[in-house]
Coordinates of C-alpha atoms in Angstrom, one line a residue:
M1 CA 4.9 -15.0 -9.9
A2 CA 1.4 -15.7 -8.6
F3 CA 0.7 -18.4 -6.0
D4 CA -0.5 -20.7 -8.7
G5 CA -0.6 -24.5 -8.9
L6 CA 3.1 -24.8 -9.6
F7 CA 4.1 -22.7 -6.6
T8 CA 1.5 -24.7 -4.5
H9 CA 3.3 -27.9 -5.6
A10 CA 6.7 -26.5 -4.3
M11 CA 5.2 -25.2 -1.1
T12 CA 3.3 -28.4 -0.4
K13 CA 6.6 -30.3 -0.5
E14 CA 8.3 -27.8 1.8
L15 CA 5.6 -27.9 4.4
N16 CA 5.4 -31.7 4.3
D17 CA 9.2 -31.9 4.8
T18 CA 9.0 -29.5 7.8
L19 CA 5.7 -30.1 9.5
A20 CA 4.4 -33.6 8.8
G21 CA 4.1 -35.6 12.0
G22 CA 4.1 -32.5 14.2
R23 CA 1.5 -31.5 16.9
I24 CA -0.8 -28.5 16.6
M25 CA -0.2 -26.7 19.9
K26 CA -2.0 -23.3 19.4
I27 CA -4.5 -21.8 17.1
H28 CA -5.0 -18.1 16.5
Q29 CA -7.0 -16.0 14.1
P30 CA -5.6 -12.5 14.2
Y31 CA -7.3 -11.3 11.0
P32 CA -10.7 -12.1 9.5
N33 CA -9.3 -14.3 6.6
E34 CA -6.1 -15.7 8.2
V35 CA -5.4 -18.4 10.7
F36 CA -2.1 -19.4 12.4
L37 CA -1.5 -22.9 13.6
V38 CA 1.5 -23.3 15.8
V39 CA 2.9 -26.7 14.9
R40 CA 5.6 -28.3 17.1
N41 CA 7.8 -30.7 15.2
N42 CA 11.4 -31.9 16.0
R43 CA 11.4 -29.8 19.2
K44 CA 10.7 -26.6 17.3
N45 CA 7.6 -24.4 17.0
Y46 CA 6.5 -23.4 13.4
P47 CA 3.8 -20.7 12.9
L48 CA 1.8 -22.0 9.9
L49 CA -0.2 -19.3 8.2
L50 CA -3.2 -20.4 6.2
S51 CA -4.6 -17.3 4.4
A52 CA -7.9 -17.1 2.5
H53 CA -7.3 -13.4 1.8
P54 CA -8.9 -12.4 -1.6
M55 CA -5.6 -10.9 -2.7
F56 CA -2.9 -12.6 -0.6
A57 CA -4.2 -16.2 -0.3
R58 CA -1.3 -18.6 0.6
A59 CA 0.1 -21.2 2.9
Q60 CA 3.5 -20.8 4.5
I61 CA 5.5 -20.8 7.7
S62 CA 5.5 -17.1 8.7
Q63 CA 7.6 -15.4 11.3
I64 CA 5.8 -12.0 10.8
K65 CA 4.5 -10.9 14.2
Y66 CA 0.8 -10.6 14.7
K67 CA -1.5 -9.4 17.5
N68 CA -4.5 -11.5 18.5
P69 CA -7.9 -10.0 19.2
Q70 CA -9.1 -10.0 22.8
T71 CA -12.0 -12.4 21.8
A72 CA -11.3 -15.2 19.5
P73 CA -13.6 -15.5 16.4
N74 CA -16.0 -18.4 16.2
F75 CA -14.0 -20.1 13.5
A76 CA -10.9 -20.1 15.7
M77 CA -12.8 -21.5 18.6
M78 CA -14.1 -24.3 16.4
L79 CA -10.6 -25.1 15.2
R80 CA -9.3 -25.2 18.8
K81 CA -12.1 -27.6 19.7
H82 CA -11.1 -30.1 17.0
L83 CA -7.4 -29.5 16.3
E84 CA -5.5 -28.4 19.4
G85 CA -3.2 -31.2 20.5
A86 CA -3.9 -33.2 17.2
Q87 CA -1.2 -34.5 14.9
L88 CA -0.7 -33.1 11.5
L89 CA -0.2 -36.2 9.5
R90 CA 0.5 -34.8 6.0
I91 CA -0.1 -32.0 3.6
E92 CA -1.4 -32.8 0.1
Q93 CA -2.1 -30.9 -3.1
V94 CA -5.2 -31.6 -5.1
E95 CA -3.6 -32.6 -8.4
N96 CA -1.8 -29.4 -9.6
D97 CA -4.5 -27.0 -8.4
R98 CA -4.4 -24.2 -5.9
I99 CA -6.0 -26.4 -3.2
M100 CA -4.1 -27.8 -0.2
R101 CA -5.3 -30.5 2.2
F102 CA -3.9 -30.6 5.8
V103 CA -4.8 -34.1 7.1
I104 CA -5.1 -34.1 10.9
S105 CA -5.6 -36.9 13.4
G106 CA -7.0 -36.2 16.9
R107 CA -9.2 -37.7 19.6
N108 CA -12.8 -36.9 20.4
E109 CA -14.5 -36.7 23.8
L110 CA -14.7 -40.6 23.9
G111 CA -11.0 -41.0 23.1
D112 CA -11.7 -42.4 19.6
E113 CA -9.6 -41.2 16.7
D114 CA -11.1 -38.1 15.1
R115 CA -9.7 -37.5 11.6
T116 CA -10.3 -34.1 10.1
V117 CA -9.0 -32.2 7.1
L118 CA -8.3 -28.5 6.7
I119 CA -8.8 -27.6 3.1
L120 CA -7.4 -24.3 1.8
E121 CA -8.7 -23.1 -1.5
M122 CA -6.6 -20.2 -2.9
M123 CA -8.7 -18.8 -5.6
G124 CA -8.7 -15.0 -5.4
R125 CA -11.9 -13.5 -4.0
H126 CA -13.4 -17.1 -3.8
S127 CA -10.6 -18.2 -1.5
N128 CA -11.8 -20.1 1.6
L129 CA -10.6 -22.4 4.4
F130 CA -12.7 -25.4 5.4
L131 CA -12.7 -27.7 8.4
V132 CA -14.1 -31.0 7.1
D133 CA -14.8 -34.4 8.7
E134 CA -12.7 -36.8 6.6
A135 CA -15.1 -39.8 6.9
S136 CA -18.4 -38.1 6.0
Q137 CA -16.9 -35.1 4.1
K138 CA -19.3 -32.9 6.1
I139 CA -18.2 -29.3 6.5
I140 CA -17.8 -28.6 10.2
D141 CA -17.1 -24.9 9.7
L142 CA -15.4 -22.6 7.2
I143 CA -13.8 -19.2 7.5
K144 CA -16.2 -17.5 5.0
H145 CA -19.8 -18.5 5.1
V146 CA -21.4 -18.1 1.6
P147 CA -25.3 -18.3 1.4
A148 CA -26.9 -20.5 -1.3
D149 CA -28.2 -17.5 -3.2
Q150 CA -24.6 -16.3 -3.7
N151 CA -23.2 -19.7 -4.8
R152 CA -25.5 -22.2 -6.5
V153 CA -22.7 -24.6 -7.6
R154 CA -22.0 -26.0 -4.1
T155 CA -22.8 -25.6 -0.5
L156 CA -20.5 -23.2 1.4
M157 CA -22.1 -23.3 4.8
P158 CA -21.5 -25.5 8.0
G159 CA -23.4 -28.8 7.8
G160 CA -23.1 -29.2 4.0
T161 CA -21.1 -31.8 2.1
Y162 CA -17.8 -30.6 0.9
V163 CA -17.5 -30.6 -2.9
Q164 CA -14.4 -29.6 -4.7
P165 CA -14.6 -26.6 -7.1
P166 CA -15.6 -27.5 -10.7
K167 CA -12.7 -29.2 -12.5
Q168 CA -11.4 -27.8 -15.7
D169 CA -10.5 -29.9 -18.7
V170 CA -6.8 -29.6 -18.3
L171 CA -3.8 -31.9 -17.8
N172 CA -1.7 -32.2 -14.6
P173 CA 1.8 -31.5 -15.9
Y174 CA 3.3 -33.7 -13.1
Q175 CA 1.3 -36.7 -14.5
S176 CA 1.6 -36.1 -18.2
L177 CA 3.1 -33.6 -20.7
D178 CA 1.1 -34.9 -23.6
G179 CA 0.5 -32.3 -26.2
L180 CA 3.3 -29.9 -25.1
A181 CA 5.6 -31.0 -28.0
N182 CA 2.8 -30.2 -30.5
L183 CA 2.2 -26.8 -28.9
I184 CA 5.9 -26.0 -29.2
L185 CA 5.8 -26.9 -32.9
D186 CA 2.5 -25.1 -33.7
Y187 CA 3.1 -21.8 -31.9
R188 CA 6.5 -20.2 -32.4
E189 CA 5.4 -16.8 -31.0
Q190 CA 6.0 -16.7 -27.2
N191 CA 2.8 -15.0 -26.2
E192 CA 0.7 -17.4 -28.3
L193 CA 2.6 -20.4 -26.9
A194 CA 2.1 -19.2 -23.3
K195 CA -1.6 -18.7 -23.9
H196 CA -2.1 -22.3 -25.1
I197 CA 0.2 -23.8 -22.3
Q198 CA -2.1 -22.0 -19.8
S199 CA -5.3 -23.4 -21.3
H200 CA -3.9 -26.9 -21.9
F201 CA -2.1 -27.6 -18.5
Q202 CA -3.3 -27.3 -14.9
G203 CA -1.8 -24.9 -12.4
F204 CA -0.4 -22.2 -14.7
A205 CA -0.7 -18.5 -14.0
R206 CA 0.1 -16.2 -16.9
D207 CA 3.6 -15.4 -15.7
S208 CA 4.6 -19.0 -15.2
A209 CA 3.2 -19.9 -18.7
H210 CA 5.3 -17.2 -20.2
E211 CA 8.4 -18.5 -18.4
L212 CA 7.9 -22.0 -19.7
A213 CA 7.3 -20.7 -23.2
A214 CA 10.6 -18.8 -23.0
V215 CA 12.4 -21.8 -21.6
V216 CA 11.3 -24.3 -24.3
Q217 CA 12.5 -21.9 -27.0
N218 CA 16.1 -22.0 -25.8
D219 CA 18.6 -23.9 -27.9
G220 CA 18.6 -27.7 -27.5
D221 CA 15.9 -30.3 -26.6
A222 CA 12.7 -28.3 -25.8
M223 CA 11.0 -31.2 -24.0
A224 CA 14.2 -31.8 -21.9
H225 CA 14.2 -28.1 -21.0
A226 CA 10.5 -28.4 -20.0
Q227 CA 11.0 -31.5 -17.8
S228 CA 14.0 -29.9 -16.1
W229 CA 12.0 -26.7 -15.5
F230 CA 9.1 -28.7 -13.8
D231 CA 11.7 -30.7 -11.7
H232 CA 13.2 -27.5 -10.4
F233 CA 10.0 -26.8 -8.4
N234 CA 10.9 -29.9 -6.3
Q235 CA 14.3 -28.3 -5.5
P236 CA 13.6 -24.6 -5.4
N237 CA 16.1 -21.7 -5.0
P238 CA 13.7 -19.1 -3.6
T239 CA 14.5 -15.7 -5.1
L240 CA 13.1 -12.2 -4.7
V241 CA 13.6 -9.9 -7.7
D242 CA 13.5 -6.1 -7.6
T243 CA 12.2 -5.4 -11.2
Q244 CA 11.4 -2.2 -12.9
K245 CA 7.7 -3.0 -12.2
G246 CA 8.3 -3.7 -8.5
L247 CA 9.1 -6.8 -6.4
Q248 CA 8.4 -10.2 -7.7
Y249 CA 9.0 -13.6 -6.2
V250 CA 10.0 -16.8 -8.1
P251 CA 10.8 -20.3 -6.8
F252 CA 14.1 -20.2 -8.7
P253 CA 15.7 -17.7 -11.1
W254 CA 13.6 -17.1 -14.2
Q255 CA 14.8 -15.7 -17.5
T256 CA 11.6 -13.6 -17.9
V257 CA 12.0 -11.9 -14.5
T258 CA 15.1 -9.8 -14.3
G259 CA 16.5 -7.3 -11.8
E260 CA 18.4 -7.1 -8.5
T261 CA 17.9 -10.4 -6.7
T262 CA 17.9 -11.6 -3.1
E263 CA 18.0 -15.3 -2.4
F264 CA 16.3 -17.1 0.6
T265 CA 16.7 -20.5 2.2
T266 CA 13.0 -21.4 2.1
L267 CA 9.9 -20.5 0.1
S268 CA 8.3 -19.4 3.4
E269 CA 11.1 -16.9 4.1
L270 CA 10.7 -15.6 0.5
L271 CA 7.0 -15.0 1.0
D272 CA 7.6 -13.3 4.4
A273 CA 9.9 -10.8 2.6
Y274 CA 7.5 -10.3 -0.2
Y275 CA 4.3 -10.1 1.7
E276 CA 5.4 -8.3 4.8
G277 CA 4.9 -5.0 3.2
K278 CA 1.9 -5.9 1.1
S279 CA -0.1 -7.7 3.8
E280 CA 0.8 -5.1 6.3
R281 CA -0.5 -2.4 4.0
D282 CA -3.8 -4.2 3.9
R283 CA -3.9 -4.5 7.7
V284 CA -3.0 -0.8 8.0
Q285 CA -5.8 0.1 5.7
Q286 CA -8.2 -1.9 7.9
Q287 CA -7.0 -0.2 11.1
A288 CA -6.7 3.3 9.5
G289 CA -10.3 3.7 8.4
V290 CA -11.1 6.7 10.6
V291 CA -7.7 8.3 10.1
L292 CA -8.0 7.9 6.3
R293 CA -11.5 9.3 6.3
V294 CA -10.3 12.5 8.2
I295 CA -7.4 12.9 5.8
H296 CA -9.6 12.4 2.8
N297 CA -12.2 14.9 4.0
E298 CA -9.7 17.6 5.0
L299 CA -7.8 17.3 1.7
K300 CA -11.1 17.5 -0.3
K301 CA -12.3 20.5 1.8
N302 CA -9.1 22.5 1.5
K303 CA -8.5 21.7 -2.2
T304 CA -12.1 22.9 -3.0
K305 CA -11.5 26.0 -0.9
I306 CA -8.3 26.8 -2.9
K307 CA -10.0 26.3 -6.2
K308 CA -12.9 28.6 -5.2
Q309 CA -10.5 31.3 -3.9
Q310 CA -8.3 31.1 -7.0
A311 CA -11.5 31.7 -9.1
E312 CA -12.3 34.8 -6.9
L313 CA -8.7 35.9 -7.3
A314 CA -8.9 35.6 -11.1
Q315 CA -12.0 37.9 -11.0
A316 CA -9.9 40.4 -9.1
D317 CA -7.5 40.6 -12.1
H318 CA -10.4 42.4 -13.9
A319 CA -10.7 45.0 -11.2
D320 CA -9.1 47.8 -13.3
E321 CA -11.9 47.3 -15.9
Y322 CA -14.5 48.4 -13.2
K323 CA -12.3 51.4 -12.4
V324 CA -12.2 52.5 -16.1
K325 CA -15.9 52.1 -16.5
G326 CA -16.5 54.2 -13.4
E327 CA -14.2 57.0 -14.7
L328 CA -15.8 56.9 -18.1
L329 CA -19.3 57.3 -16.6
T330 CA -18.1 60.2 -14.4
T331 CA -16.5 61.9 -17.5
Y332 CA -19.5 61.5 -19.7
M333 CA -22.2 61.9 -17.0
H334 CA -24.1 64.5 -19.1
Q335 CA -24.8 61.8 -21.7
I336 CA -26.5 59.4 -19.3
E337 CA -30.1 59.5 -18.6
R338 CA -31.9 57.9 -15.7
G339 CA -33.6 54.6 -16.8
M340 CA -30.9 53.6 -19.3
T341 CA -29.7 50.0 -19.1
E342 CA -26.5 50.4 -21.1
I343 CA -24.4 53.0 -22.9
E344 CA -21.5 53.0 -25.3
L345 CA -18.7 55.5 -24.5
P346 CA -15.3 56.1 -26.0
N347 CA -12.5 54.6 -23.9
Y348 CA -9.8 57.2 -23.8
Y349 CA -7.5 54.7 -22.1
D350 CA -7.6 52.5 -25.3
D351 CA -7.4 54.9 -28.3
N352 CA -11.0 55.9 -27.8
K353 CA -12.3 52.5 -28.8
P354 CA -16.0 52.2 -27.9
M355 CA -16.8 50.4 -24.6
Q356 CA -20.2 48.9 -23.8
I357 CA -21.1 49.7 -20.1
Q358 CA -24.1 48.1 -18.3
L359 CA -26.3 50.4 -16.2
S360 CA -29.0 49.9 -13.6
N361 CA -32.2 51.7 -14.6
Q362 CA -33.0 52.0 -10.9
L363 CA -29.9 54.1 -10.2
S364 CA -29.0 57.7 -11.1
P365 CA -26.0 58.3 -13.4
S366 CA -23.7 59.2 -10.4
Q367 CA -24.9 56.1 -8.5
N368 CA -24.1 53.9 -11.5
A369 CA -20.6 55.3 -11.6
Q370 CA -20.2 54.8 -7.9
R371 CA -21.3 51.2 -8.1
Y372 CA -18.3 50.4 -10.5
F373 CA -15.9 52.2 -8.1
T374 CA -17.3 50.2 -5.2
R375 CA -16.8 46.9 -7.1
Y376 CA -13.2 48.0 -8.0
N377 CA -12.3 48.8 -4.4
K378 CA -13.9 45.6 -3.0
L379 CA -12.0 43.4 -5.5
K380 CA -8.6 45.2 -4.9
A381 CA -9.1 44.8 -1.1
S382 CA -9.9 41.1 -1.5
V383 CA -6.6 40.2 -3.2
K384 CA -4.5 40.4 0.0
Y385 CA -7.1 38.4 2.0
L386 CA -7.5 35.8 -0.7
N387 CA -3.8 35.3 -1.0
E388 CA -3.5 34.8 2.7
Q389 CA -6.4 32.3 2.8
I390 CA -5.0 30.3 -0.2
A391 CA -1.6 30.1 1.6
L392 CA -3.3 28.8 4.8
A393 CA -5.3 26.3 2.9
Q394 CA -2.2 25.1 1.0
K395 CA -0.5 24.5 4.3
E396 CA -3.4 22.3 5.3
V397 CA -3.1 20.4 2.0
D398 CA 0.6 20.0 2.5
Y399 CA 0.0 18.7 6.1
F400 CA -2.6 16.1 5.1
E401 CA -0.7 15.0 2.0
N402 CA 2.2 14.4 4.4
L403 CA 0.0 12.4 6.7
Q404 CA -1.4 10.4 3.7
A405 CA 2.2 9.5 2.7
Q406 CA 2.9 8.4 6.3
V407 CA -0.1 6.1 6.3
D408 CA 1.2 4.5 3.1
I409 CA 4.5 3.6 4.8
A410 CA 3.1 3.1 8.3
S411 CA 3.0 -0.1 10.4
P412 CA -0.2 -0.9 12.4
K413 CA 1.3 0.6 15.5
D414 CA 2.1 3.9 13.7
I415 CA -1.6 4.4 12.8
E416 CA -2.4 4.9 16.5
E417 CA 0.2 7.6 16.8
I418 CA -1.2 9.4 13.7
R419 CA -4.7 9.1 15.2
Q420 CA -3.4 10.7 18.5
E421 CA -1.8 13.5 16.4
L422 CA -5.1 14.2 14.7
I423 CA -6.7 14.3 18.2
Q424 CA -4.1 16.7 19.5
E425 CA -4.5 19.0 16.5
G426 CA -8.3 19.1 16.9
Y427 CA -9.2 17.2 13.7
L428 CA -10.5 14.2 15.5
R429 CA -12.7 14.0 18.5
V430 CA -12.6 11.3 21.2
Q431 CA -15.6 10.1 23.2
S432 CA -13.6 10.0 26.5
K433 CA -13.1 13.4 28.1
K434 CA -9.9 12.2 29.6
K435 CA -7.0 13.6 27.6
Q436 CA -4.9 10.8 26.1
K437 CA -1.1 11.1 26.0
A438 CA 0.4 9.9 22.8
Q439 CA 2.7 6.9 23.2
V440 CA 5.5 7.6 20.8
S441 CA 7.3 4.5 19.5
Q442 CA 10.9 4.5 18.4
P443 CA 12.1 5.3 14.9
E444 CA 13.4 2.3 12.9
I445 CA 17.1 1.7 13.1
F446 CA 19.3 0.9 10.0
Y447 CA 23.0 0.5 9.5
A448 CA 25.1 1.9 6.7
S449 CA 27.7 -0.4 5.1
D450 CA 30.4 1.0 7.3
G451 CA 28.3 0.4 10.5
T452 CA 27.1 4.0 10.9
Q453 CA 23.6 4.0 12.6
I454 CA 20.8 5.7 10.7
E455 CA 17.3 6.3 12.2
V456 CA 14.1 6.8 10.2
G457 CA 11.0 8.3 11.6
K458 CA 7.7 6.8 10.4
N459 CA 5.2 9.5 11.5
N460 CA 5.2 13.2 12.5
L461 CA 5.5 12.4 16.3
Q462 CA 8.5 10.2 15.6
N463 CA 10.0 12.8 13.2
E464 CA 9.5 15.6 15.7
R465 CA 11.2 13.7 18.5
L466 CA 14.0 12.4 16.3
S467 CA 15.0 15.6 14.6
M468 CA 14.4 18.2 17.3
K469 CA 15.2 16.3 20.6
T470 CA 17.2 13.1 20.3
A471 CA 19.6 13.8 17.3
N472 CA 22.9 15.5 18.0
K473 CA 23.4 18.9 16.4
S474 CA 26.3 17.6 14.3
D475 CA 24.3 14.7 12.9
I476 CA 23.1 14.8 9.3
W477 CA 19.4 15.3 8.6
M478 CA 17.9 14.1 5.4
H479 CA 14.4 14.5 3.7
T480 CA 13.1 14.2 0.2
K481 CA 13.0 17.6 -1.5
D482 CA 9.4 19.0 -1.6
I483 CA 8.0 15.5 -1.3
P484 CA 6.2 14.1 1.8
G485 CA 8.3 11.6 3.6
S486 CA 10.2 10.5 6.7
H487 CA 13.0 12.4 8.6
V488 CA 16.2 10.5 8.4
I489 CA 19.1 11.0 10.8
I490 CA 22.7 9.8 10.0
H491 CA 24.4 9.6 13.4
S492 CA 27.7 11.0 12.1
S493 CA 29.1 14.5 11.6
E494 CA 31.2 13.5 8.6
P495 CA 29.5 10.5 6.9
S496 CA 31.2 8.9 3.9
E497 CA 29.8 9.4 0.4
Q498 CA 28.4 5.8 0.5
T499 CA 26.7 6.4 3.8
L500 CA 25.2 9.6 2.5
T501 CA 23.9 7.7 -0.5
E502 CA 22.5 4.9 1.7
G503 CA 20.8 7.5 4.0
A504 CA 19.3 9.2 0.9
Q505 CA 18.0 5.9 -0.4
L506 CA 16.2 5.4 3.0
A507 CA 14.7 8.9 2.8
A508 CA 13.5 8.2 -0.8
Y509 CA 12.2 4.8 0.0
F510 CA 10.2 6.0 3.1
S511 CA 8.5 8.8 1.1
K512 CA 5.7 9.3 -1.3
A513 CA 8.3 8.8 -4.1
R514 CA 9.1 5.2 -3.1
D515 CA 8.3 3.9 -6.6
S516 CA 10.0 6.8 -8.5
A517 CA 13.5 7.1 -10.0
N518 CA 16.0 10.0 -9.4
V519 CA 14.4 11.2 -6.3
P520 CA 15.9 14.5 -4.9
V521 CA 16.9 14.4 -1.3
D522 CA 18.0 17.4 0.8
Y523 CA 20.6 17.0 3.6
L524 CA 22.3 19.3 6.1
P525 CA 23.5 19.3 9.8
V526 CA 20.7 19.1 12.4
R527 CA 21.8 22.4 13.9
R528 CA 20.5 24.2 10.8
L529 CA 16.9 23.0 11.5
R530 CA 14.4 25.4 13.0
K531 CA 10.8 25.0 14.1
P532 CA 9.0 28.3 14.5
N533 CA 6.0 28.4 16.9
G534 CA 2.8 27.4 15.2
L535 CA 4.1 24.8 12.8
K536 CA 2.5 21.4 12.9
P537 CA 4.3 18.3 14.3
G538 CA 7.1 17.1 12.1
F539 CA 7.4 20.3 10.1
V540 CA 10.7 22.2 10.1
I541 CA 12.4 25.0 8.1
F542 CA 16.0 25.1 7.1
E543 CA 18.5 26.7 4.6
G544 CA 21.9 25.9 3.3
Q545 CA 21.0 22.4 2.3
T546 CA 22.7 20.2 -0.3
T547 CA 20.6 18.1 -2.7
M548 CA 21.5 14.7 -4.2
T549 CA 19.4 12.3 -6.3
V550 CA 18.9 8.6 -5.7
T551 CA 16.7 5.8 -6.9
P552 CA 15.2 3.9 -3.9
S553 CA 15.8 0.1 -3.9
Y554 CA 13.9 -2.5 -1.7
T555 CA 17.0 -4.7 -1.8
T556 CA 19.2 -2.0 -0.5
V557 CA 16.8 -1.1 2.3
Q558 CA 16.6 -4.8 3.4
K559 CA 20.4 -5.0 3.5
L560 CA 20.6 -1.8 5.6
R561 CA 18.3 -3.4 8.2
K562 CA 21.1 -5.8 9.1
K563 CA 24.1 -4.6 11.2
P564 CA 27.3 -5.4 9.3
E565 CA 29.6 -7.9 11.0
A566 CA 32.7 -6.4 12.6

């Protein structure tokens, strides 16, 4: 579901139960739109994430590791000035909207109480985080400054008075369900009912409106079903669902969201599992700007080159026509006069059908014939060269498509290794003349159901080291068939069928075919791998492989990250 008003209602309760009364010990801003407050409560530190990201806006306790910039942004410095050491009194939701208020009590320079409010508005591209003086409602600072010419409705700059976003004419369902019974009676079709629920009540995203519309149409008392559904947000059962359309999170099992499920203790843990990949993808994209530009340019250049050379190769298919014209001109030389621009001659190679032949009026008859023979010889000689050039360009395309797939599954630290690889291969220049040695991180470790260790490389440098240096010759190597992806090593010479299947699922998941079904995966002992001189990092050749097909599953991958208990 979306982080709508209903989910905000559930998260507000969870954060209040966990954090209210705690002290704000540290404040970090590792990313432009996201702030972490380390809140200590009941002798435990809780990293509170407040995100005003245009796509991933949310509030939660997050255990996902982050790296702070060397110089703190101005907004973080302002928060430290007003909030470090202060007490987080309570967390409030504004009615049933996507707005959360973090009421904080501290002390100013004179020792007097200084009460401020952090206000998080989670509204897509308009999301923002405000630090507001509670007494005067003056905006001390905000994470996104918006000039007046971009927002004429309210002031979104420091020094202005905080005004809530314009309120819609809708009902807070936690205060009143008036009108719901009539909607249920008037609209029997689920989509229509959902549409009117969304426009009548506050805090509904489209998916939550569809779920309530489905719930009230179950057998029994519709209003009782609805009340029970709303109450369930106060006692959630956080669930991650691997659906046919991808991962979805719900505060408790929904009848409109079906698939393989994973349950979590808290909503925050649920969001960590859901957003870890998505938000990390966004952070990778931010860090990988130069790498992605090189990959994009090289792919475009080589694909254009292949297209042009294939067009030249297609012309070479007509080389025999030039030879025939040259021979006809030679045979009927006596019929050609200097100054002619064309002539029609019987083609004795094709039942003497007439063939129109263009001539140059500046050349003699024999020179015209020789011109066609020259074209023929040039085109025939170009075929071998063009095929070689197309093959080389295709290798470049394969290489950069493989890098592109690695960026898609990379973590921020992997991006640096891909950048170092591009420097080593001469595709990317560095300002420093001092040669930098690539720091190769370790492949990720997984565990099969029977405890067998499985390693997965995330970039070419990891793949190279894993497959050609650290793996035993009797280990099993796996890779998606003809699809860019990771090298996977099963550290066993005779893995079980289940272990092979789990290894293949890892190979399919960490590949370009992550979202596909029935992905083919090759596997064979490491000793059959070879790397001839001249191949780029991470590329190997092999023969005698076996192929199996699997459908990658996020849930399975998460389970394989945990070592089974003995």
